[in-house]
Short mmCIF file of C-alpha atoms in Angstrom, two decimals:
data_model
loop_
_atom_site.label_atom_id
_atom_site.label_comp_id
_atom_site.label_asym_id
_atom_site.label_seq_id
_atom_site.Cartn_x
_atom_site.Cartn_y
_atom_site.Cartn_z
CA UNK A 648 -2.19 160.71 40.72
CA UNK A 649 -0.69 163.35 38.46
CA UNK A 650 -0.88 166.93 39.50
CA UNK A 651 0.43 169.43 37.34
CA UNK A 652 1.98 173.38 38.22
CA UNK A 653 1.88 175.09 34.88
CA UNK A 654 4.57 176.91 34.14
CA UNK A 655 4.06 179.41 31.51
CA UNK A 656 6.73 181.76 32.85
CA UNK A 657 4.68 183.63 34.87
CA UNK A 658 7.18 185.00 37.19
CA UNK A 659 8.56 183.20 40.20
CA UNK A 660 6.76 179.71 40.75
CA UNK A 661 9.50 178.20 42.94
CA UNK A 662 7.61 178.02 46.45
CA UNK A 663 4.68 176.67 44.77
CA UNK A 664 7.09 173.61 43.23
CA UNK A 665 8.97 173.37 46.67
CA UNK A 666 5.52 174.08 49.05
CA UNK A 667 3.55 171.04 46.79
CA UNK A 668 6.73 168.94 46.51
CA UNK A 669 6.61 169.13 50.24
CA UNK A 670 2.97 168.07 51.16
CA UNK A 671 3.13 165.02 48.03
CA UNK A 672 6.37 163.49 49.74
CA UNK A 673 6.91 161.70 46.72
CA UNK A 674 3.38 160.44 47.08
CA UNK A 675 1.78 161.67 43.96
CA UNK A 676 3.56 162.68 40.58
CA UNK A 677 4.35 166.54 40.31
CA UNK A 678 4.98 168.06 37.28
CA UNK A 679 6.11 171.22 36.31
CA UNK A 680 5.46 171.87 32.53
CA UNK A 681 3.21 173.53 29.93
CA UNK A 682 3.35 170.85 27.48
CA UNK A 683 -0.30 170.23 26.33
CA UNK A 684 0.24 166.50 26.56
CA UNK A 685 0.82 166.50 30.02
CA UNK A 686 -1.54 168.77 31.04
CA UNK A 687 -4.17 166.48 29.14
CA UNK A 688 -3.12 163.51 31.17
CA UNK A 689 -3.17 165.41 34.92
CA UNK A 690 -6.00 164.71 37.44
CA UNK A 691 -5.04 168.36 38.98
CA UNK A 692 -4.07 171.11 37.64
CA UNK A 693 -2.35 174.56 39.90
CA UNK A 694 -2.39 177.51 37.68
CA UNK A 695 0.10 179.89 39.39
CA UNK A 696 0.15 183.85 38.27
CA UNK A 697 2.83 186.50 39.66
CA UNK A 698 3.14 190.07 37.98
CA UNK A 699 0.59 191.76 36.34
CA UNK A 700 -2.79 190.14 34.39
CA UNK A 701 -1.76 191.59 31.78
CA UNK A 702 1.52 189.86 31.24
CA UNK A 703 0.08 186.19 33.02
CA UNK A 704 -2.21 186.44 30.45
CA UNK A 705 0.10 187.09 27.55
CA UNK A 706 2.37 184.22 28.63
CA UNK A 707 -0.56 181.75 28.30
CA UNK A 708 -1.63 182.86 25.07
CA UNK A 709 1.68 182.79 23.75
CA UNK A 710 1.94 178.95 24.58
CA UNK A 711 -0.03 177.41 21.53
CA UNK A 712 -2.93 175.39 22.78
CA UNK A 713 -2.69 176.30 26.57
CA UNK A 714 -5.24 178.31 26.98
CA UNK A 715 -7.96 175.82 24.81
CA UNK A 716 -6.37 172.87 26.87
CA UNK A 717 -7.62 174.17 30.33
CA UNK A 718 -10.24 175.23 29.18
CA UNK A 719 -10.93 171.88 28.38
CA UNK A 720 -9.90 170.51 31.22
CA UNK A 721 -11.37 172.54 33.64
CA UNK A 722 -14.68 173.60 32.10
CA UNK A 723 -15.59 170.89 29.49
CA UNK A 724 -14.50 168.15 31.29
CA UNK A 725 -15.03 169.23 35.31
CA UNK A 726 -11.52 168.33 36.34
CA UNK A 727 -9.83 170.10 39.56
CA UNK A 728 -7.88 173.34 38.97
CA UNK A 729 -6.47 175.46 41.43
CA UNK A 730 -5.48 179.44 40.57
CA UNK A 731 -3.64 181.28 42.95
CA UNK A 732 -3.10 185.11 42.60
CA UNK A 733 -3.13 186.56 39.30
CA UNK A 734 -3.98 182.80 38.32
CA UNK A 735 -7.04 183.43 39.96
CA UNK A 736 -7.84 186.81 38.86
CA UNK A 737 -7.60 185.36 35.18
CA UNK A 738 -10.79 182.87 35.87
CA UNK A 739 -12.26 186.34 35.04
CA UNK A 740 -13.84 188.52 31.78
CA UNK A 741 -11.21 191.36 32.10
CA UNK A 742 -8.62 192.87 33.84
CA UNK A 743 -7.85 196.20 34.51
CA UNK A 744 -3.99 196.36 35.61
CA UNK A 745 -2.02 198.66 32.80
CA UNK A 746 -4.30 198.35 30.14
CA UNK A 747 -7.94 196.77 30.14
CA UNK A 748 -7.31 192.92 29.52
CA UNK A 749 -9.57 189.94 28.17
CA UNK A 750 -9.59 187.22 30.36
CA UNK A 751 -10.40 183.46 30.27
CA UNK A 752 -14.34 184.13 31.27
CA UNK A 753 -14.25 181.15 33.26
CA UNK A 754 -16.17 182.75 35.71
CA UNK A 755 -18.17 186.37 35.09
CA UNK A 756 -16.06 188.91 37.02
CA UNK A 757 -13.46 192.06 36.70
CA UNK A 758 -10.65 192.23 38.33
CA UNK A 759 -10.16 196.53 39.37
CA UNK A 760 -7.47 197.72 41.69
CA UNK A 761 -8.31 197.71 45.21
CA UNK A 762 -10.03 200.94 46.38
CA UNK A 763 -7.26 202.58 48.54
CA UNK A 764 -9.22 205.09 50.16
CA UNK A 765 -7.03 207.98 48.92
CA UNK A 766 -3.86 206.79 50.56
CA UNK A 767 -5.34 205.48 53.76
CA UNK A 768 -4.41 202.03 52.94
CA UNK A 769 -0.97 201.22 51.67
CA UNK A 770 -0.51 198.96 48.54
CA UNK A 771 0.13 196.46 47.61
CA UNK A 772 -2.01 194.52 50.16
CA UNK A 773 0.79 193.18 51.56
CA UNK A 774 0.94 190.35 54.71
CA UNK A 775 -0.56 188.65 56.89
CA UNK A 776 -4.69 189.38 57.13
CA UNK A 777 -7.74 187.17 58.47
CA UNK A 778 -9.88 185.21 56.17
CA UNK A 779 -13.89 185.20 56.54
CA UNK A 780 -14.82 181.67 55.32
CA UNK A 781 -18.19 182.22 53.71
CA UNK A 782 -19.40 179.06 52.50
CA UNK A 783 -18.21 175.77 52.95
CA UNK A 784 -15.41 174.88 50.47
CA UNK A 785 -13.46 171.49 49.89
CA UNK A 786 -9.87 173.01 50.34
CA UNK A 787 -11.16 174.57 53.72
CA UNK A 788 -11.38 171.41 55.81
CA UNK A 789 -9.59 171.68 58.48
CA UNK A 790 -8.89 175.55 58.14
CA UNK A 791 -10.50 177.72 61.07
CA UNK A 792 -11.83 180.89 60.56
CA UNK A 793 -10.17 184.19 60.47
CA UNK A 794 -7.18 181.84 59.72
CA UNK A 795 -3.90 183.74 58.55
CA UNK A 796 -3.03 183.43 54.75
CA UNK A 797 -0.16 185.49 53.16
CA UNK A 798 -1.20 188.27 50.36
CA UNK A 799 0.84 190.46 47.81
CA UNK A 800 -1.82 192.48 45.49
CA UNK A 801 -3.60 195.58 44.13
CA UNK A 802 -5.83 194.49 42.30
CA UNK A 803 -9.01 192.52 43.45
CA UNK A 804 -11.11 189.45 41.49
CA UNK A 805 -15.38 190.70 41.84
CA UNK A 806 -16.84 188.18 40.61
CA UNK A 807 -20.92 188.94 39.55
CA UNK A 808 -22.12 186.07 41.02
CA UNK A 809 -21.46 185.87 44.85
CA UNK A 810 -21.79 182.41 45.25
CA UNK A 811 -18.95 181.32 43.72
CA UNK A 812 -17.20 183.49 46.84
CA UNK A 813 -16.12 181.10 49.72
CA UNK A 814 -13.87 183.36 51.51
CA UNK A 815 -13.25 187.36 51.86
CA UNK A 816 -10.78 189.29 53.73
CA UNK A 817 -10.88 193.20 54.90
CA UNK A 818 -8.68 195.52 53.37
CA UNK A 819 -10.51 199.14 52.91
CA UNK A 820 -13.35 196.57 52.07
CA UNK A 821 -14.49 193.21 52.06
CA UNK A 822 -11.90 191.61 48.92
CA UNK A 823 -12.81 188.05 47.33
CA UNK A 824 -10.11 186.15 48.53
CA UNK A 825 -10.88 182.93 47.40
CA UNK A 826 -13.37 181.21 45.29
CA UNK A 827 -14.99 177.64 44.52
CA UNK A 828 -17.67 176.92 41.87
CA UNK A 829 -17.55 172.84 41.70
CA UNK A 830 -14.09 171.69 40.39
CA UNK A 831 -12.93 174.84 40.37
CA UNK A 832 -10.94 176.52 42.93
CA UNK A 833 -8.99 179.64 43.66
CA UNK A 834 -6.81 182.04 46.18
CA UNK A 835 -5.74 185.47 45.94
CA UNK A 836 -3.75 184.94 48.67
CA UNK A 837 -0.77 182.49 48.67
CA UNK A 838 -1.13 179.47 50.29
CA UNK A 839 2.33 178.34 49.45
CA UNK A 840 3.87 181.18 51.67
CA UNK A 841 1.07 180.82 54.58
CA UNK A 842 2.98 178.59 56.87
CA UNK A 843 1.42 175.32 58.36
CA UNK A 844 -2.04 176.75 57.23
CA UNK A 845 -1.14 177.63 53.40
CA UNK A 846 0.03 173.86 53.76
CA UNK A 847 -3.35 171.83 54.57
CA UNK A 848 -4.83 174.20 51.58
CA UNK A 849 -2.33 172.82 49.48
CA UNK A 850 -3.20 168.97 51.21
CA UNK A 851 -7.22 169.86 50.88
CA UNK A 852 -6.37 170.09 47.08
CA UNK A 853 -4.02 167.36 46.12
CA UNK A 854 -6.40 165.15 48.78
CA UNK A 855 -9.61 166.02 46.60
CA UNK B 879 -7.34 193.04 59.32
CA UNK B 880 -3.77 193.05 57.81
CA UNK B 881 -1.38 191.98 60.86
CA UNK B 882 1.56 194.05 61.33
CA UNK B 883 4.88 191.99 60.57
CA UNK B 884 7.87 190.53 62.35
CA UNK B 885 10.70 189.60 60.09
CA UNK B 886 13.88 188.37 61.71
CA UNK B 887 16.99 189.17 59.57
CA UNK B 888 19.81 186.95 59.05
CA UNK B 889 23.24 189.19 58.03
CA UNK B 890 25.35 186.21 56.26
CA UNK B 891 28.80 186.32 55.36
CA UNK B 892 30.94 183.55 54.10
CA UNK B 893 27.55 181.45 54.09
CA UNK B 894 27.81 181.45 58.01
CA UNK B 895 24.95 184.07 60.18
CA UNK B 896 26.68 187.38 61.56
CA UNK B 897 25.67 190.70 63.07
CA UNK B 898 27.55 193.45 63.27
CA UNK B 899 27.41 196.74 65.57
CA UNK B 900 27.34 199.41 62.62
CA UNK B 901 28.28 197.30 59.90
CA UNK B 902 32.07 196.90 61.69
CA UNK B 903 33.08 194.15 64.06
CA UNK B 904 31.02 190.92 62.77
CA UNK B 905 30.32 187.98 65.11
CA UNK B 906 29.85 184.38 63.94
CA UNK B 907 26.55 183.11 65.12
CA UNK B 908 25.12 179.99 63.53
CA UNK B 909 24.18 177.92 60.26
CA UNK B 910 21.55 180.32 58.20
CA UNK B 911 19.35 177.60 57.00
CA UNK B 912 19.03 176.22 60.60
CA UNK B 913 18.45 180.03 62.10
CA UNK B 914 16.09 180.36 59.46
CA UNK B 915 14.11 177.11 59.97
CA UNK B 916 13.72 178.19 64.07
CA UNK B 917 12.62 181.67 63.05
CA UNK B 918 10.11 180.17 60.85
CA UNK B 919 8.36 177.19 63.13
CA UNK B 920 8.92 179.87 65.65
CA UNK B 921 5.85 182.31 63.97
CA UNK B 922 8.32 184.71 62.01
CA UNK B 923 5.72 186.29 59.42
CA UNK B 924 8.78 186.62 56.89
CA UNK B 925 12.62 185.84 56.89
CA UNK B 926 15.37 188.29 55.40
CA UNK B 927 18.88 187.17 54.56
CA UNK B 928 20.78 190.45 53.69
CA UNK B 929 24.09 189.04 52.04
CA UNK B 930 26.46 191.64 53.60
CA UNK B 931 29.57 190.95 51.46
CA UNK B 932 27.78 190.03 48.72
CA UNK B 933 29.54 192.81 46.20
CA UNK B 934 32.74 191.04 46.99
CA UNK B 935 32.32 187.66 47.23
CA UNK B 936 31.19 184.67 45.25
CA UNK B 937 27.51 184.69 44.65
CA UNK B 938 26.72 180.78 44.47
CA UNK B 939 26.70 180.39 48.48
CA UNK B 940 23.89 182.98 49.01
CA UNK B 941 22.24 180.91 46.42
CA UNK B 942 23.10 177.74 47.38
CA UNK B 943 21.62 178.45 51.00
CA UNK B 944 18.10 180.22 50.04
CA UNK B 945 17.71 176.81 48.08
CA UNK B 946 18.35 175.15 51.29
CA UNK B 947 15.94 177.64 53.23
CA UNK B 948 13.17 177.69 50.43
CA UNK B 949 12.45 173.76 50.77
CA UNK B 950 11.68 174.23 54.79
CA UNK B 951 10.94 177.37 55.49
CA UNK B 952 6.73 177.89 53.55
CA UNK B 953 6.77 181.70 54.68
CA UNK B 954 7.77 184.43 52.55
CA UNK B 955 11.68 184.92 51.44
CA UNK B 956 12.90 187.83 50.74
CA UNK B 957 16.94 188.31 49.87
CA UNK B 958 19.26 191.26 49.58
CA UNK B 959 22.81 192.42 49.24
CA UNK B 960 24.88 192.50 46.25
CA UNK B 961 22.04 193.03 43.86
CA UNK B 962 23.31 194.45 40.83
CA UNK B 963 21.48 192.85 37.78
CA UNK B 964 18.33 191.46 36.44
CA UNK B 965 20.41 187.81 36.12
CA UNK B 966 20.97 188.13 39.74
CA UNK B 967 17.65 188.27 40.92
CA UNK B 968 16.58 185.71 38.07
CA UNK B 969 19.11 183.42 40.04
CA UNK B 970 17.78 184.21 43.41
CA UNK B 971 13.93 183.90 42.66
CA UNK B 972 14.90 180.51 40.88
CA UNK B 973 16.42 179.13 44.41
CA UNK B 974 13.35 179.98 45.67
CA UNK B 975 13.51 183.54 47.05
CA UNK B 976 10.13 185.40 47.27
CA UNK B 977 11.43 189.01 46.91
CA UNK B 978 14.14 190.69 46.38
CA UNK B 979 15.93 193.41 48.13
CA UNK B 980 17.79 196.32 46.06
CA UNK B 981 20.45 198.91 47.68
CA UNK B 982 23.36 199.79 45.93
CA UNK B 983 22.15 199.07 41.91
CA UNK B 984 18.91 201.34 42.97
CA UNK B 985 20.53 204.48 43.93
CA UNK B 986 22.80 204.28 40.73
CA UNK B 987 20.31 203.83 38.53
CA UNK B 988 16.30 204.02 39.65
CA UNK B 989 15.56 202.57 36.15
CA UNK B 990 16.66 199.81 37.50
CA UNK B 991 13.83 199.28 40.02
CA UNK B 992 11.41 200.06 36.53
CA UNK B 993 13.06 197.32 34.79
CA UNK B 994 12.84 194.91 37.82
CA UNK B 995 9.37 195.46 38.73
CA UNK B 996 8.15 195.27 35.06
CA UNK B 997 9.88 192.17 34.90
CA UNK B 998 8.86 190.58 37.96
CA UNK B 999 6.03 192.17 39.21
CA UNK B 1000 6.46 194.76 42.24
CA UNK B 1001 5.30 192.30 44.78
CA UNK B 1002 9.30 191.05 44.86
CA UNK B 1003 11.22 194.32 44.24
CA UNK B 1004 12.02 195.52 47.98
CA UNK B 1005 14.45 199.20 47.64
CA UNK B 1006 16.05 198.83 50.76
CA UNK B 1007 17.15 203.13 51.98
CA UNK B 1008 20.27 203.12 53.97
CA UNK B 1009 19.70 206.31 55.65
CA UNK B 1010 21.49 208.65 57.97
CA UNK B 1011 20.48 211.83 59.61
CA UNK B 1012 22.09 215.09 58.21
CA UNK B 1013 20.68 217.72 60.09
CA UNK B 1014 17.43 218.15 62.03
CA UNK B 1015 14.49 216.01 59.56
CA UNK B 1016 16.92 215.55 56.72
CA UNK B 1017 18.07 212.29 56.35
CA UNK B 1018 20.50 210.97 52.99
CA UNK B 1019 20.71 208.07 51.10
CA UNK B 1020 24.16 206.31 51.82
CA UNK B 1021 25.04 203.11 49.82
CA UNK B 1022 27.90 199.99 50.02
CA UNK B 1023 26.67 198.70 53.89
CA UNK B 1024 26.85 202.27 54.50
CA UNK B 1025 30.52 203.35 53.46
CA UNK B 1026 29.53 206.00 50.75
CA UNK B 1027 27.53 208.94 50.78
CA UNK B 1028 25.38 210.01 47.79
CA UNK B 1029 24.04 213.27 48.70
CA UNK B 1030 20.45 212.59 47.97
CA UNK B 1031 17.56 213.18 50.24
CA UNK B 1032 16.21 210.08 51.85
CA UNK B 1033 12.80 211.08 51.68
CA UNK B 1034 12.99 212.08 47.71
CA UNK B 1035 14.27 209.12 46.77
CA UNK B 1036 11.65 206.88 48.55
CA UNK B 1037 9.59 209.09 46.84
CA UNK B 1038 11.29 208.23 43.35
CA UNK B 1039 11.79 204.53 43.83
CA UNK B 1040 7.55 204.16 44.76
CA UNK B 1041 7.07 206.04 41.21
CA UNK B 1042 8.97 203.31 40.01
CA UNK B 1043 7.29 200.45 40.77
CA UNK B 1044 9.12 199.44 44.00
CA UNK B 1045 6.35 197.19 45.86
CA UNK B 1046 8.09 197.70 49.78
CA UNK B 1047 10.92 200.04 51.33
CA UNK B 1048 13.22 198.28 53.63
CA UNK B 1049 14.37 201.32 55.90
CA UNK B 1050 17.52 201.44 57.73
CA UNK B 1051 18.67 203.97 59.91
CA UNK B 1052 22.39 204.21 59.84
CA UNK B 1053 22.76 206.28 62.91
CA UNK B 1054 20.76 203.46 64.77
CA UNK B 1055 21.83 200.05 63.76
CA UNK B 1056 23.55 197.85 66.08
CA UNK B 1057 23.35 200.57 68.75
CA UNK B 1058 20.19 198.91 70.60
CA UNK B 1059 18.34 202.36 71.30
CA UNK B 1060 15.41 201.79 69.12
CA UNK B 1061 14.61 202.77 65.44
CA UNK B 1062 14.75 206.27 64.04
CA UNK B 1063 11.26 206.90 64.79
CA UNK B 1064 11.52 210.27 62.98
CA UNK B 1065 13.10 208.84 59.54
CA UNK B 1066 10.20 206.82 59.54
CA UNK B 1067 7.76 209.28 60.04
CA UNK B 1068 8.84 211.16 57.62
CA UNK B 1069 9.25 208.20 54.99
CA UNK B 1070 5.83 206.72 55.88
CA UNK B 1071 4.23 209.68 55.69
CA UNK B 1072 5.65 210.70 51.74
CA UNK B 1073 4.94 207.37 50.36
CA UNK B 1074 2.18 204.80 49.83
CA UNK B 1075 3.99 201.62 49.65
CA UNK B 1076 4.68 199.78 52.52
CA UNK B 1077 8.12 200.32 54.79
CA UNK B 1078 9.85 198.04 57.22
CA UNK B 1079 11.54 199.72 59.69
CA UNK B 1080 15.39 198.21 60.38
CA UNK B 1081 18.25 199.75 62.69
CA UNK B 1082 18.37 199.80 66.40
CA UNK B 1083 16.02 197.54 68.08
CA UNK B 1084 16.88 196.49 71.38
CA UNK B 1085 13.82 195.86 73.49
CA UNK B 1086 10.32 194.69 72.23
CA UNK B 1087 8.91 198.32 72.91
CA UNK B 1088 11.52 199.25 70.39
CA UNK B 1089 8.73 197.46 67.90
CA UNK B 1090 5.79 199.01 68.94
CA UNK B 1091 7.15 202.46 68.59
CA UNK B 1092 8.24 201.29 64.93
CA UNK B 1093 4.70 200.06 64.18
CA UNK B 1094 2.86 202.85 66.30
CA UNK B 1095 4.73 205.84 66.42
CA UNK B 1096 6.99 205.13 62.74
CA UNK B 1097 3.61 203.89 61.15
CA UNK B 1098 5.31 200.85 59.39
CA UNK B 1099 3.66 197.92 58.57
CA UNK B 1100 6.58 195.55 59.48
CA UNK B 1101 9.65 195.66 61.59
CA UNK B 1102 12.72 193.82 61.16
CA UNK B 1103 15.62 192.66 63.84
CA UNK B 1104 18.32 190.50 63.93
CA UNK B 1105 20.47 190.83 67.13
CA UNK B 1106 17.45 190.44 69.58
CA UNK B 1107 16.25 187.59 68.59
CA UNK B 1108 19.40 186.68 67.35
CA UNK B 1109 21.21 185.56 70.61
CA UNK B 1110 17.90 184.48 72.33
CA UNK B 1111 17.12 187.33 74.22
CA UNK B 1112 13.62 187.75 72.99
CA UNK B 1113 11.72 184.82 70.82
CA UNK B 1114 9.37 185.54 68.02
CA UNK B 1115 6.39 184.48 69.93
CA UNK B 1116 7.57 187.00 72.55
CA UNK B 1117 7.52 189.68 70.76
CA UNK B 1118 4.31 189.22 69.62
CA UNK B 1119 2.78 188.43 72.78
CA UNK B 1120 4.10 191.85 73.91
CA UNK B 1121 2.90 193.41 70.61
CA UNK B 1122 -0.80 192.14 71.20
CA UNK B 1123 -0.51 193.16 74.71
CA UNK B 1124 -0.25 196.69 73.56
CA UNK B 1125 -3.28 196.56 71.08
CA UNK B 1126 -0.78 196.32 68.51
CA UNK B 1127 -2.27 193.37 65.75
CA UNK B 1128 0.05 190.43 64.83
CA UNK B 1129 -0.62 187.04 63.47
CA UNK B 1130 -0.14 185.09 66.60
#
């Protein structure tokens, strides 16, 4: 199997290479590239995203092609594709961090900066926090609920249809923290940086 | 609910773990990757390595070891000392470093911070505040392990370094490290209370009520230790068992 981490120099993507090196053991073929070819070829695809939506999505339009090949790939032809983070966030129609933002409208959404409640909640939403598994999802087997996953955000993915939501966690409010809608998958928090947990995410994916 | 947060620190020197008792007499006490590892199976919500020679020395074996640390330890990095330039903490995020901890380079120049955080995103720039207390609810910035004075207000510049785009203060109390009689509960009151970003509280824990008073009566969201959990004294686990015994939430 080929899984592939894009890497469209999105900021620091080097404990999702050493966090999915470790759960393929050598088992599956891991690539780290964003040439189109490659990307073509992959059964999986992880679309990583650190810093702000504006600049993730500024690095993948500057990469000729990248943005029509996973779109391809992930809504044409129904193949598995994990976001995490900002990757996430960019499944939707805008963004709203610095400057309002088109996204890839993979899924109908904004992504707005987490109400803080005038200072009474400190961000970024930083740590350790619960998730509340709300519907079944494929890279949840395994995981209890009200599991610990590790965060670093402001800025929140609402999506307009609530059934793509499969888990939320509660900071000021109830925030999307992760998301399936057939073959595709995201986390706002990082499962590469959640300990044993973040790990059988990683496994539930690669295992699909 | 977001879980309040236990990071062990690892002071390294020389690539080998050491402590010292206000920055001065430093004891050799083990292989950081190994420390690390422990800390991390152990339940340690994050691991620090604070590179306490790092202005002086050779770079590559900080480097060299948070490669090490970054293929075994899937909990969040972060790494400080020594930071002085955006190459640097290209380098460090490339071995595999979550965040990155500024001292020194951020009280020269807080357009440093700006350039860092812009570059990286905020989630990895941690201004670490070496402060110590002046007169009664002043506290100053001091930089270089704590050698030199600077003459500007603690509270100000955590202030200042929040407006520009630092995503977590790591707050030591000068007064208080290595001297086992708890954090500066006041500094942290006072920085807590003038910013919105989150601060770890570092400097002076020597018992695991030491932490709750951090968390509960300092209001930061994580606290840091080395020496306590350092020479086995007190593991991880215990100190969270004793945190959620006071109604105090941790990821257990």
């Amino acid at each position: 199997m080929n899984v592939t981490i894009v890497d469209y120099q999105s900021g620091n993507i080097s404990s999702v290479i050493n966090s999915f090196t470790e759960v393929a053991k050598g088992k599956i073929n891991l690539a780290v590239t964003s040439d189109i070819k490659k990307i073509k070829s992959s059964d999986k695809i992880i679309l990583p995203g650190q810093g702000s939506f504006k600049s993730c999505v500024d690095s993948l339009n500057s990469i000729d092609g990248l943005v029509d090949t996973l779109k391809e790939f992930a809504i044409t032809n129904k193949k598995p594709l994990l976001g995490i983070c900002v990757g996430l966030q960019m499944f939707a129609d805008v963004g709203y961090e610095e400057v309002e933002t088109k996204g890839l409208s993979w899924i109908s959404g904004k992504v707005s900066k987490i109400d803080n409640q005038n200072g009474k909640f400190k961000l970024p939403h930083i740590g350790w926090n619960e998730i509340e598994i709300q519907k079944e999802s494929k890279i949840f087997k395994d995981i209890k609920n009200k599991s610990h996953m590790y965060f670093v955000h402001s800025y929140e993915f609402v999506p307009k249809d609530k059934s793509v939501i499969s888990a939320t966690t509660d900071y000021s409010s109830k925030i999307v923290c992760s998301i399936e809608r057939g073959n595709l998958f995201g986390t706002q928090f990082h499962p590469e940086k959640s300990d044993k947990e973040g790990l059988k995410i990683i496994a539930n994916f690669i295992n699909l | 609910m977001l879980k309040n947060r236990i990071i062990p620190c690892l002071d390294v020197k020389n690539g080998r773990v050491v402590k010292g008792i206000n920055f001065v007499e430093l004891k050799d006490a083990g292989d950081p990757v190994e420390q690390a590892k422990i800390y991390s199976d152990g339940g340690a919500d994050e691991i620090c390595f604070l590179d306490i020679t790092a202005s002086n020395e050779n770079r590559d074996t900080i480097i060299d070891i948070v490669r090490k640390t970054a293929k075994e330890c899937f909990v969040p990095l972060t790494v400080g000392g020594g930071i002085r330039t955006i190459q640097n903490i290209t380098d460090l995020l490339l071995a595999g470093a979550d965040k990155v901890s500024i001292n020194t380079a951020a009280v020269k120049n807080v357009d440093f911070v700006k350039e860092a955080s812009k570059k990286f995103g905020s989630q990895c720039i941690v201004v670490a505040i070496d402060a110590k207390k002046v007169s009664d609810n002043k506290w100053e910035v001091f930089t270089h392990g704590g050698r030199n004075k600077t003459n500007i207000d603690a509270v100000e510049f955590a202030k200042q370094i929040e407006l520009n785009g630092a995503g977590e203060i790591l707050l030591t109390s000068m007064d208080k490290d290595g001297t086992k009689s708890g954090y500066d509960v006041d500094l942290l009151k006072a920085i807590t209370k003038s910013t919105n970003i989150p601060v770890i509280a570092s400097g002076g824990v020597g018992t695991l009520d030491h932490l709750y008073e951090g968390i509960v009566k300092g209001g930061a969201s994580a606290v840091l230790a080395a020496s306590i959990f350092h020479y086995g004294e007190y593991k991880i686990k215990d100190a969270k068992e004793y945190l959620n015994s006071k109604k105090v939430s941790v990821r257990l």
